[in-house]
Coordinates of C-alpha atoms in Angstrom, one line a residue:
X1 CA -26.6 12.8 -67.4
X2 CA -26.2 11.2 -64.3
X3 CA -25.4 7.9 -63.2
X4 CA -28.2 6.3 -62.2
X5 CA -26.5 3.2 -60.1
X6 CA -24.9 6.3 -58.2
X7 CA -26.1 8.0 -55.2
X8 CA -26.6 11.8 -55.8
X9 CA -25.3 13.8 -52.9
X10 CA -27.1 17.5 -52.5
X11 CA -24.2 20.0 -51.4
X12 CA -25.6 23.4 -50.7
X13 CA -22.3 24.9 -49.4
X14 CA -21.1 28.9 -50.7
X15 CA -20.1 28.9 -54.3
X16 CA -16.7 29.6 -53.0
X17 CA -16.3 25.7 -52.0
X18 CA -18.3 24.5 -54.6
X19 CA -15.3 23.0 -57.0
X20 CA -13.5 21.5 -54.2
X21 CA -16.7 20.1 -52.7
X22 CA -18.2 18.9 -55.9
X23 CA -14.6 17.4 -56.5
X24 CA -14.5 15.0 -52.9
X25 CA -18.0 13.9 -53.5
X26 CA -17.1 12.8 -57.2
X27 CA -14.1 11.2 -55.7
X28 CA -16.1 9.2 -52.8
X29 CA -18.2 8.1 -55.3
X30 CA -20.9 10.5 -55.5
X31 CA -23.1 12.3 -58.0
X32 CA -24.0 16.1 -57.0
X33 CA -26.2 18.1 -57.6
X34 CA -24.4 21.7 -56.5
X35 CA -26.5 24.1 -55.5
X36 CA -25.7 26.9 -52.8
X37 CA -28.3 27.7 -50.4
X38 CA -25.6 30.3 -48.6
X39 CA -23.4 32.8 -49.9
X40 CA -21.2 34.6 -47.8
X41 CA -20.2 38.9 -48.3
X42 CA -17.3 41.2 -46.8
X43 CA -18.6 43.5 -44.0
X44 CA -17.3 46.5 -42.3
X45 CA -17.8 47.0 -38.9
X46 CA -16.2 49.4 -35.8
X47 CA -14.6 46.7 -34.0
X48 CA -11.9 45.7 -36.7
X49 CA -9.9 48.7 -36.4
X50 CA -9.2 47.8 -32.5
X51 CA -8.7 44.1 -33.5
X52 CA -5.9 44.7 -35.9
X53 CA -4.3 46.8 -33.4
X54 CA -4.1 44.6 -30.6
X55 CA -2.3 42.1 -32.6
X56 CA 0.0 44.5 -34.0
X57 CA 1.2 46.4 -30.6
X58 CA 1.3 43.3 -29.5
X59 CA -1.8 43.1 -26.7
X60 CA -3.6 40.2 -27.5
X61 CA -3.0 36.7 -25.7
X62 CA -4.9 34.8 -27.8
X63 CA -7.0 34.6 -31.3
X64 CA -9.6 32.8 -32.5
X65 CA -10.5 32.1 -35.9
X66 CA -13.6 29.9 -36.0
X67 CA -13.3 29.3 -39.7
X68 CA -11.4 29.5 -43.2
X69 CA -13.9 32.2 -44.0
X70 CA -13.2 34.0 -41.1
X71 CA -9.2 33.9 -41.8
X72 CA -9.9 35.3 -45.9
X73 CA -12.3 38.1 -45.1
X74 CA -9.8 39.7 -42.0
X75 CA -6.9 39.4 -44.7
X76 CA -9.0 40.9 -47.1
X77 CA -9.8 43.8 -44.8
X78 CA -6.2 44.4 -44.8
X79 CA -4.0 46.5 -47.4
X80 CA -1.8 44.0 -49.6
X81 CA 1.4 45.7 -48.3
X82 CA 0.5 45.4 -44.5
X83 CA -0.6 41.4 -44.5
X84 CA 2.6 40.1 -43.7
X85 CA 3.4 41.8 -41.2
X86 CA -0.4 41.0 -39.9
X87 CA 0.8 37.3 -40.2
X88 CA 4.3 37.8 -38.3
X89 CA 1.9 39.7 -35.6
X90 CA -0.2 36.6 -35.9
X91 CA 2.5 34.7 -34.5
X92 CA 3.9 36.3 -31.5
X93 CA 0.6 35.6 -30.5
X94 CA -1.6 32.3 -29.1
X95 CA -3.6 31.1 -32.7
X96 CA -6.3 28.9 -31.7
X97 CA -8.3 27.3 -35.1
X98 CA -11.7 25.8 -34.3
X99 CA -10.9 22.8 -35.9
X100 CA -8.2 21.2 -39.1
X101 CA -10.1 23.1 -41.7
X102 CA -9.7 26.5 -40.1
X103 CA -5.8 24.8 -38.9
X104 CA -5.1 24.0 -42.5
X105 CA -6.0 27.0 -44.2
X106 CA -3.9 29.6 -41.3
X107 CA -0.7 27.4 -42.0
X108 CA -1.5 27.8 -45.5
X109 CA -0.9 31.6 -45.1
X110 CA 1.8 30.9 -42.7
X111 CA 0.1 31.4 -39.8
X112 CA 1.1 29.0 -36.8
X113 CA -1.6 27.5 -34.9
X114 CA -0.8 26.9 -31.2
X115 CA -3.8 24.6 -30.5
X116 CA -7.7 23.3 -31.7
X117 CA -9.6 22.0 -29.5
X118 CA -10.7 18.3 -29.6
X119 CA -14.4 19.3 -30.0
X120 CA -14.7 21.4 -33.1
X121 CA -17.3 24.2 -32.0
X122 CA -17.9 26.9 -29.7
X123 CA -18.5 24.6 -26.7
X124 CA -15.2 22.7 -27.4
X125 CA -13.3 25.8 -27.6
X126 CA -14.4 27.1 -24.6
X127 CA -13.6 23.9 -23.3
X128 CA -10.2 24.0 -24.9
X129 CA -9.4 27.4 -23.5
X130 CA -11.4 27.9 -20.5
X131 CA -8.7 27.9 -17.7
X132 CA -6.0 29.9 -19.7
X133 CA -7.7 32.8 -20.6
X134 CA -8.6 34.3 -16.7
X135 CA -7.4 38.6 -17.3
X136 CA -6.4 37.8 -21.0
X137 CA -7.0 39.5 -24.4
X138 CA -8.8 36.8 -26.4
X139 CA -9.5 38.3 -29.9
X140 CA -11.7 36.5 -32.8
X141 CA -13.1 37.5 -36.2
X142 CA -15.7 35.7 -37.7
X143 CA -19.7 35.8 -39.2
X144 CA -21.9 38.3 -38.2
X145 CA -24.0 35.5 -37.2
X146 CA -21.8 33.7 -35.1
X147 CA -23.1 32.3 -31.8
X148 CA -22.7 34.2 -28.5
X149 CA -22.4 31.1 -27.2
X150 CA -18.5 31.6 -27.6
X151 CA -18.5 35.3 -26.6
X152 CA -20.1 34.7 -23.6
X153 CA -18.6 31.4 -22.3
X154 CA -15.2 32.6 -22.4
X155 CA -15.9 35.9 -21.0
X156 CA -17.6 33.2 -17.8
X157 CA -13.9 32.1 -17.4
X158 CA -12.1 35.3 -17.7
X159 CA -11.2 36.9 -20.6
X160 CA -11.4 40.2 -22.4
X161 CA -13.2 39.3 -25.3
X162 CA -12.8 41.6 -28.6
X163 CA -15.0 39.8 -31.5
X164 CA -15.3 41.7 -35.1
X165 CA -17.3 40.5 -37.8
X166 CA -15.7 40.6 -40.6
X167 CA -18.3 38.9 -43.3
X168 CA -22.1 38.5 -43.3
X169 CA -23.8 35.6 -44.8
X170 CA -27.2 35.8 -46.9
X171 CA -29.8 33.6 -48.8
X172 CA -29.0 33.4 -52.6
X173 CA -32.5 33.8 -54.3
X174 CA -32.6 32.2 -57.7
X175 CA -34.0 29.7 -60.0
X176 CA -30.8 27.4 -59.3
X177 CA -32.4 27.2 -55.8
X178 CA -35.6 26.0 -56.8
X179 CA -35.2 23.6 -59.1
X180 CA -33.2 21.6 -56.2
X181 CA -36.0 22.0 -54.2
X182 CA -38.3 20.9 -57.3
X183 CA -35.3 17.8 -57.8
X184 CA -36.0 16.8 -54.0
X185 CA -39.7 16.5 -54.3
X186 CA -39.5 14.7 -57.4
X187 CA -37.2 11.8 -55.7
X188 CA -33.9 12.5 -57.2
X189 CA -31.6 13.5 -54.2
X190 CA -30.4 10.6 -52.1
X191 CA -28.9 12.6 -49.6
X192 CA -28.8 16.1 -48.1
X193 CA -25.5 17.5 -46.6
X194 CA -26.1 20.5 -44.8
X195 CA -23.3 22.7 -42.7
X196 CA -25.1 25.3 -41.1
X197 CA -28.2 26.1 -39.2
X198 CA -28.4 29.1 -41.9
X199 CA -28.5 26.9 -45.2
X200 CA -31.0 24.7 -43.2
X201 CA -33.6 27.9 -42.9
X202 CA -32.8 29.1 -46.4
X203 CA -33.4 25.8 -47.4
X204 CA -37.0 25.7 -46.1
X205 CA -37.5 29.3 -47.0
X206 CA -37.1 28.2 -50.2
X207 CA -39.5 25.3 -50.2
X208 CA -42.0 27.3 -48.5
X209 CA -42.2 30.2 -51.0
X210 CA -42.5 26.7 -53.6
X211 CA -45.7 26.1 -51.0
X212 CA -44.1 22.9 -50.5
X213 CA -43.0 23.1 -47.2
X214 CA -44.7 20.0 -45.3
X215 CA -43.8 18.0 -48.5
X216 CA -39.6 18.7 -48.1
X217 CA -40.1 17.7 -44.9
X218 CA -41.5 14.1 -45.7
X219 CA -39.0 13.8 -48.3
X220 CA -36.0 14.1 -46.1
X221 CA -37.3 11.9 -43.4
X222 CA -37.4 9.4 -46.5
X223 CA -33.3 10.8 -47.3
X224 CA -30.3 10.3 -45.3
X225 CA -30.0 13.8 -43.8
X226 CA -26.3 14.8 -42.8
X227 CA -25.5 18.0 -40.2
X228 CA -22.2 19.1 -39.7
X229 CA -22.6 19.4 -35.9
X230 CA -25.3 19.5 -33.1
X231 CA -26.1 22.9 -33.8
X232 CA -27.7 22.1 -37.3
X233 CA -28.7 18.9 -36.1
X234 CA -31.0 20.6 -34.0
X235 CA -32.1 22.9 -36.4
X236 CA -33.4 20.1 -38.7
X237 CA -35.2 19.1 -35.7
X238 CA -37.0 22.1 -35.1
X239 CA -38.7 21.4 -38.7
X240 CA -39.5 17.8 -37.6
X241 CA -36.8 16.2 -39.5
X242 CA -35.0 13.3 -38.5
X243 CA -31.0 13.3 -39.0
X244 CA -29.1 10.3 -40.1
X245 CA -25.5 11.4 -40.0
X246 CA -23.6 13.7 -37.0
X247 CA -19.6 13.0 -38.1
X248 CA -17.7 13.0 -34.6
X249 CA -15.4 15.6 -36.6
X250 CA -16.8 18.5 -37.7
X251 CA -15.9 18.8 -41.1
X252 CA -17.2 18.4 -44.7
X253 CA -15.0 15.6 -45.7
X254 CA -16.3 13.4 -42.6
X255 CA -19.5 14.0 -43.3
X256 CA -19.5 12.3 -46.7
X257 CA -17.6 10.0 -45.2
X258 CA -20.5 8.9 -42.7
X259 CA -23.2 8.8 -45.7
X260 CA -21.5 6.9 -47.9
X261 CA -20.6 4.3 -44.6
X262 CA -24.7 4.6 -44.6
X263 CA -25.1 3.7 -47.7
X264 CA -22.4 1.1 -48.0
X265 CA -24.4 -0.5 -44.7
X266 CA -28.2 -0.1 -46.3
X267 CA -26.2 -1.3 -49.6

């Protein structure tokens, strides 16, 4: 049962974080209530096969990973016996990460990261790598529903842009899901974490097919409401709900970070 003297944190990340995420909000203090409202799948699609080869023979300049995600599903496109020398091929070339996550988990492989950029999104990385990539091979595999924002802004400065999608993401439809909907109406959720403008619309999907749509909505205007960036900060907005927490870092860990600071201050 949980502690009532605690605040309980709502995180609705893919079940692939969920024991690591669960275990930082414990640590900072947190009860959770774990519930994902995303789930992510492998995807095949034409524009791998190219990919691969430009970093093996050696013709890309640069290549982005805009998330750990992104990084798994390539290697796991790629036969065990061929992934290290995908990695050595990695580094003869320029890896950017979009931000420490995405940095952590490449050197984890073994991956050297030249550079991140200091603002950890598409904007920033175009930013970042804007007037270095005029007549270059930029390469990137990432979500199917990644932004063109990315795509586009760097092909405005330059580049030769190869993207491949290399997973999909999708709405996980079970009872799990609506009894944290059902938890949120009925006052037991302190705060909301959410890290994508996808978990924010299965979210409300979700309370809508509960045909309590304009009810979620009061209750997280009554919640501290925490978005990973300005993306899904403005995707809360668009369903008239008012955020409380935008870390300056992009990641998970901040964000907790800034609710329990919230907390501490409303404490």
């Amino acid at each position: 049962m949980a502690d009532e003297k605690k605040p309980v944190l709502a995180i609705m990340r893919p079940s692939v974080y969920k024991e690591e995420s669960v275990k930082l909000a414990l640590s900072m203090g947190f009860d959770v209530m774990a519930v994902p409202m995303i789930e992510l799948a492998g995807m095949q699609d034409s524009a791998f096969k190219p990919f691969f080869e430009h970093i093996t023979k050696k013709e890309s300049d640069y290549v982005i990973f805009t998330s750990a995600n992104g990084l798994d599903f390539t290697l796991q496109k790629i036969p065990y016996v061929m992934r290290d020398m995908f990695v050595e091929a990695l580094n003869r070339t320029n890896v950017i990460a979009i931000g420490p996550t995405t940095k952590k988990a490449l050197e984890e492989k073994g991956i050297k990261v030249m550079g991140m950029p200091g603002v950890y999104s598409s904007k920033g990385l175009i930013e970042y790598l804007c007037k270095d990539v005029k007549g270059k091979n930029v390469d990137m595999a990432r979500s199917v529903f990644g932004s063109t924002v990315l795509t586009e802004g760097l092909t405005r400065c330059g580049a030769n842009v190869l993207e491949t999608k290399v997973y999909s993401l999708f709405r996980p439809d079970g009872e799990e899901q609506k009894d944290l909907i059902r938890s949120a109406l009925a006052g037991k959720i302190t705060a909301f974490a959410f890290t994508s403008s996808m978990m924010v619309h299965n979210f409300f999907e979700v309370a809508k097919e509960l045909e309590s749509g304009d009810d979620i909505v009061q209750v997280l205007n009554v919640s501290i409401v925490a978005a990973i960036g300005l993306p899904t900060a403005e995707t809360l907005r668009g369903y008239n709900v008012n955020v409380s927490v935008i870390p300056e870092e992009y990641t998970f860990e901040e964000i907790l970070k800034k609710i329990r600071d919230m907390l501490s201050a409303c404490s």
